[in-house]
PDB file of C-alpha atoms in Angstrom:
ATOM      1  CA  UNK A   1     134.932  83.404 108.745  1.00  0.00           C
ATOM      2  CA  UNK A   2     135.873  83.290 104.990  1.00  0.00           C
ATOM      3  CA  UNK A   3     134.478  86.198 103.192  1.00  0.00           C
ATOM      4  CA  UNK A   4     132.882  86.307  99.528  1.00  0.00           C
ATOM      5  CA  UNK A   5     132.597  89.744  98.371  1.00  0.00           C
ATOM      6  CA  UNK A   6     131.171  90.726 101.274  1.00  0.00           C
ATOM      7  CA  UNK A   7     129.310  87.485 102.380  1.00  0.00           C
ATOM      8  CA  UNK A   8     130.520  84.757 104.566  1.00  0.00           C
ATOM      9  CA  UNK A   9     130.449  81.323 104.165  1.00  0.00           C
ATOM     10  CA  UNK A  10     127.236  81.436 106.946  1.00  0.00           C
ATOM     11  CA  UNK A  11     124.958  83.068 104.196  1.00  0.00           C
ATOM     12  CA  UNK A  12     125.185  80.703 101.464  1.00  0.00           C
ATOM     13  CA  UNK A  13     122.737  77.762 103.512  1.00  0.00           C
ATOM     14  CA  UNK A  14     120.370  80.822 104.051  1.00  0.00           C
ATOM     15  CA  UNK A  15     120.508  82.066 100.672  1.00  0.00           C
ATOM     16  CA  UNK A  16     120.276  77.975  99.334  1.00  0.00           C
ATOM     17  CA  UNK A  17     117.035  77.709 101.664  1.00  0.00           C
ATOM     18  CA  UNK A  18     115.374  80.773  99.862  1.00  0.00           C
ATOM     19  CA  UNK A  19     116.103  79.145  96.202  1.00  0.00           C
ATOM     20  CA  UNK A  20     114.781  75.807  97.618  1.00  0.00           C
ATOM     21  CA  UNK A  21     111.824  77.629  98.580  1.00  0.00           C
ATOM     22  CA  UNK A  22     111.360  78.940  95.266  1.00  0.00           C
ATOM     23  CA  UNK A  23     111.453  75.522  93.669  1.00  0.00           C
ATOM     24  CA  UNK A  24     108.615  74.634  95.878  1.00  0.00           C
ATOM     25  CA  UNK A  25     106.673  77.620  94.888  1.00  0.00           C
ATOM     26  CA  UNK A  26     107.056  76.580  91.016  1.00  0.00           C
ATOM     27  CA  UNK A  27     105.951  73.271  91.708  1.00  0.00           C
ATOM     28  CA  UNK A  28     102.489  74.354  93.612  1.00  0.00           C
ATOM     29  CA  UNK A  29     102.278  76.587  90.224  1.00  0.00           C
ATOM     30  CA  UNK A  30     103.587  79.994  91.761  1.00  0.00           C
ATOM     31  CA  UNK A  31     106.216  82.059  90.475  1.00  0.00           C
ATOM     32  CA  UNK A  32     109.699  80.601  91.475  1.00  0.00           C
ATOM     33  CA  UNK A  33     110.802  82.612  94.366  1.00  0.00           C
ATOM     34  CA  UNK A  34     111.506  82.249  97.890  1.00  0.00           C
ATOM     35  CA  UNK A  35     112.716  84.144 100.968  1.00  0.00           C
ATOM     36  CA  UNK A  36     114.309  83.574 104.454  1.00  0.00           C
ATOM     37  CA  UNK A  37     114.853  86.067 107.329  1.00  0.00           C
ATOM     38  CA  UNK A  38     117.299  85.432 109.598  1.00  0.00           C
ATOM     39  CA  UNK A  39     118.253  87.541 113.043  1.00  0.00           C
ATOM     40  CA  UNK A  40     121.480  88.683 113.572  1.00  0.00           C
ATOM     41  CA  UNK A  41     122.151  85.580 115.915  1.00  0.00           C
ATOM     42  CA  UNK A  42     121.661  82.976 113.263  1.00  0.00           C
ATOM     43  CA  UNK A  43     118.068  81.910 113.817  1.00  0.00           C
ATOM     44  CA  UNK A  44     115.950  81.920 111.266  1.00  0.00           C
ATOM     45  CA  UNK A  45     112.596  83.843 112.205  1.00  0.00           C
ATOM     46  CA  UNK A  46     110.593  83.754 108.745  1.00  0.00           C
ATOM     47  CA  UNK A  47     110.307  82.202 105.725  1.00  0.00           C
ATOM     48  CA  UNK A  48     108.105  82.122 102.822  1.00  0.00           C
ATOM     49  CA  UNK A  49     107.642  81.523  99.011  1.00  0.00           C
ATOM     50  CA  UNK A  50     105.662  83.373  96.363  1.00  0.00           C
ATOM     51  CA  UNK A  51     101.793  82.492  96.507  1.00  0.00           C
ATOM     52  CA  UNK A  52     100.480  84.913  94.086  1.00  0.00           C
ATOM     53  CA  UNK A  53      98.782  82.306  91.716  1.00  0.00           C
ATOM     54  CA  UNK A  54      97.591  79.759  94.647  1.00  0.00           C
ATOM     55  CA  UNK A  55      96.213  82.703  96.721  1.00  0.00           C
ATOM     56  CA  UNK A  56      95.110  84.878  93.740  1.00  0.00           C
ATOM     57  CA  UNK A  57      96.741  87.572  95.771  1.00  0.00           C
ATOM     58  CA  UNK A  58      99.114  89.950  93.611  1.00  0.00           C
ATOM     59  CA  UNK A  59     100.937  91.011  96.568  1.00  0.00           C
ATOM     60  CA  UNK A  60     101.813  87.522  98.043  1.00  0.00           C
ATOM     61  CA  UNK A  61     105.745  87.862  96.694  1.00  0.00           C
ATOM     62  CA  UNK A  62     107.613  85.643  98.857  1.00  0.00           C
ATOM     63  CA  UNK A  63     109.884  88.776 100.407  1.00  0.00           C
ATOM     64  CA  UNK A  64     106.627  90.344 101.312  1.00  0.00           C
ATOM     65  CA  UNK A  65     104.952  87.181 102.597  1.00  0.00           C
ATOM     66  CA  UNK A  66     108.104  86.600 105.050  1.00  0.00           C
ATOM     67  CA  UNK A  67     107.729  90.258 105.978  1.00  0.00           C
ATOM     68  CA  UNK A  68     103.981  89.358 107.068  1.00  0.00           C
ATOM     69  CA  UNK A  69     105.246  86.375 109.104  1.00  0.00           C
ATOM     70  CA  UNK A  70     106.793  89.033 111.059  1.00  0.00           C
ATOM     71  CA  UNK A  71     104.483  91.160 111.974  1.00  0.00           C
ATOM     72  CA  UNK A  72     103.739  91.067 115.614  1.00  0.00           C
ATOM     73  CA  UNK A  73     105.630  87.866 116.140  1.00  0.00           C
ATOM     74  CA  UNK A  74     108.941  89.573 115.890  1.00  0.00           C
ATOM     75  CA  UNK A  75     109.597  93.125 118.025  1.00  0.00           C
ATOM     76  CA  UNK A  76     111.069  95.723 115.630  1.00  0.00           C
ATOM     77  CA  UNK A  77     113.971  95.691 117.654  1.00  0.00           C
ATOM     78  CA  UNK A  78     115.052  91.933 117.202  1.00  0.00           C
ATOM     79  CA  UNK A  79     115.227  92.959 113.151  1.00  0.00           C
ATOM     80  CA  UNK A  80     118.106  95.218 113.903  1.00  0.00           C
ATOM     81  CA  UNK A  81     121.049  93.379 112.220  1.00  0.00           C
ATOM     82  CA  UNK A  82     118.519  90.899 110.555  1.00  0.00           C
ATOM     83  CA  UNK A  83     119.039  89.691 106.967  1.00  0.00           C
ATOM     84  CA  UNK A  84     116.508  88.813 104.205  1.00  0.00           C
ATOM     85  CA  UNK A  85     117.442  85.944 101.948  1.00  0.00           C
ATOM     86  CA  UNK A  86     115.796  86.054  98.637  1.00  0.00           C
ATOM     87  CA  UNK A  87     116.158  83.968  95.790  1.00  0.00           C
ATOM     88  CA  UNK A  88     115.558  86.631  93.161  1.00  0.00           C
ATOM     89  CA  UNK A  89     116.292  90.274  93.147  1.00  0.00           C
ATOM     90  CA  UNK A  90     113.429  92.030  95.098  1.00  0.00           C
ATOM     91  CA  UNK A  91     110.920  94.106  93.205  1.00  0.00           C
ATOM     92  CA  UNK A  92     109.865  97.560  93.932  1.00  0.00           C
ATOM     93  CA  UNK A  93     106.704  96.280  96.305  1.00  0.00           C
ATOM     94  CA  UNK A  94     109.184  93.712  98.060  1.00  0.00           C
ATOM     95  CA  UNK A  95     111.822  96.436  98.752  1.00  0.00           C
ATOM     96  CA  UNK A  96     109.308  98.905 100.221  1.00  0.00           C
ATOM     97  CA  UNK A  97     108.094  95.951 102.329  1.00  0.00           C
ATOM     98  CA  UNK A  98     111.589  95.184 103.307  1.00  0.00           C
ATOM     99  CA  UNK A  99     112.086  98.859 104.344  1.00  0.00           C
ATOM    100  CA  UNK A 100     108.929  98.807 106.425  1.00  0.00           C
ATOM    101  CA  UNK A 101     109.928  96.049 108.134  1.00  0.00           C
ATOM    102  CA  UNK A 102     113.154  97.447 109.535  1.00  0.00           C
ATOM    103  CA  UNK A 103     115.335  95.005 107.983  1.00  0.00           C
ATOM    104  CA  UNK A 104     118.275  96.562 106.063  1.00  0.00           C
ATOM    105  CA  UNK A 105     120.602  93.778 104.837  1.00  0.00           C
ATOM    106  CA  UNK A 106     119.661  91.968 101.848  1.00  0.00           C
ATOM    107  CA  UNK A 107     121.259  89.097  99.812  1.00  0.00           C
ATOM    108  CA  UNK A 108     119.440  87.893  96.552  1.00  0.00           C
ATOM    109  CA  UNK A 109     120.255  85.343  94.255  1.00  0.00           C
ATOM    110  CA  UNK A 110     119.357  85.849  90.523  1.00  0.00           C
ATOM    111  CA  UNK A 111     119.299  89.226  89.032  1.00  0.00           C
ATOM    112  CA  UNK A 112     116.008  90.329  87.706  1.00  0.00           C
ATOM    113  CA  UNK A 113     117.639  90.168  84.357  1.00  0.00           C
ATOM    114  CA  UNK A 114     118.301  86.627  84.738  1.00  0.00           C
ATOM    115  CA  UNK A 115     114.811  85.597  85.787  1.00  0.00           C
ATOM    116  CA  UNK A 116     112.714  84.058  82.863  1.00  0.00           C
ATOM    117  CA  UNK A 117     109.498  85.790  83.999  1.00  0.00           C
ATOM    118  CA  UNK A 118     111.137  89.324  85.098  1.00  0.00           C
ATOM    119  CA  UNK A 119     111.582  92.057  82.818  1.00  0.00           C
ATOM    120  CA  UNK A 120     114.982  93.276  83.311  1.00  0.00           C
ATOM    121  CA  UNK A 121     113.626  96.909  83.479  1.00  0.00           C
ATOM    122  CA  UNK A 122     112.216  95.893  86.864  1.00  0.00           C
ATOM    123  CA  UNK A 123     115.779  95.642  88.636  1.00  0.00           C
ATOM    124  CA  UNK A 124     115.374  97.178  91.952  1.00  0.00           C
ATOM    125  CA  UNK A 125     119.216  97.652  92.839  1.00  0.00           C
ATOM    126  CA  UNK A 126     118.959 101.110  92.630  1.00  0.00           C
ATOM    127  CA  UNK A 127     115.957 101.335  95.143  1.00  0.00           C
ATOM    128  CA  UNK A 128     117.877  99.238  97.342  1.00  0.00           C
ATOM    129  CA  UNK A 129     121.198 101.246  97.173  1.00  0.00           C
ATOM    130  CA  UNK A 130     119.158 104.480  98.258  1.00  0.00           C
ATOM    131  CA  UNK A 131     121.204 106.123 100.746  1.00  0.00           C
ATOM    132  CA  UNK A 132     118.192 107.335 102.329  1.00  0.00           C
ATOM    133  CA  UNK A 133     116.838 103.364 103.269  1.00  0.00           C
ATOM    134  CA  UNK A 134     120.200 102.394 103.914  1.00  0.00           C
ATOM    135  CA  UNK A 135     120.547  98.797 102.584  1.00  0.00           C
ATOM    136  CA  UNK A 136     123.391  96.674 102.470  1.00  0.00           C
ATOM    137  CA  UNK A 137     122.677  94.747  99.335  1.00  0.00           C
ATOM    138  CA  UNK A 138     124.628  91.439  98.468  1.00  0.00           C
ATOM    139  CA  UNK A 139     123.527  90.098  94.819  1.00  0.00           C
ATOM    140  CA  UNK A 140     123.402  88.448  92.902  1.00  0.00           C
ATOM    141  CA  UNK A 141     125.135  85.437  94.571  1.00  0.00           C
ATOM    142  CA  UNK A 142     124.767  81.425  93.164  1.00  0.00           C
ATOM    143  CA  UNK A 143     123.060  82.878  90.110  1.00  0.00           C
ATOM    144  CA  UNK A 144     123.221  79.501  88.412  1.00  0.00           C
ATOM    145  CA  UNK A 145     121.194  77.943  91.666  1.00  0.00           C
ATOM    146  CA  UNK A 146     118.929  80.596  91.759  1.00  0.00           C
ATOM    147  CA  UNK A 147     117.391  80.720  88.403  1.00  0.00           C
ATOM    148  CA  UNK A 148     114.288  78.444  88.789  1.00  0.00           C
ATOM    149  CA  UNK A 149     113.012  77.643  85.163  1.00  0.00           C
ATOM    150  CA  UNK A 150     109.462  79.097  84.899  1.00  0.00           C
ATOM    151  CA  UNK A 151     108.298  75.841  83.220  1.00  0.00           C
ATOM    152  CA  UNK A 152     108.704  74.027  86.344  1.00  0.00           C
ATOM    153  CA  UNK A 153     111.262  71.498  84.689  1.00  0.00           C
TER     154      UNK A 153
END
């Protein structure tokens, strides 16, 4: 399979699904973020969008919501080799949720600096790159597709 900077062509549809969820979140009045969790065998085992505004829950970020969907439904050993695809660079809250889930591969679309509502100081690539956690990180990927306008346009 063709590789693109450590990714394969198989990764792109999943990332585009996360980006599509971000657009849905924006239309619903939430921040434009989406996430998809895919098992090593290629099956989608969770997907979620940001619901902070609609649920009035400040922790309802897309990645955290996706990890919550896994709780109890997916055995931790099934997460070995899983990937989380996020439309935007995961924040510190989401990095910790991902780390706690056992997922170790992260692919994200837009960097924190690219997102109109995100302060570039919130970039968590250093957190993702911590050797103690052992994430495999790819991003930004498909940046132009991943930046969903905050205005909902």
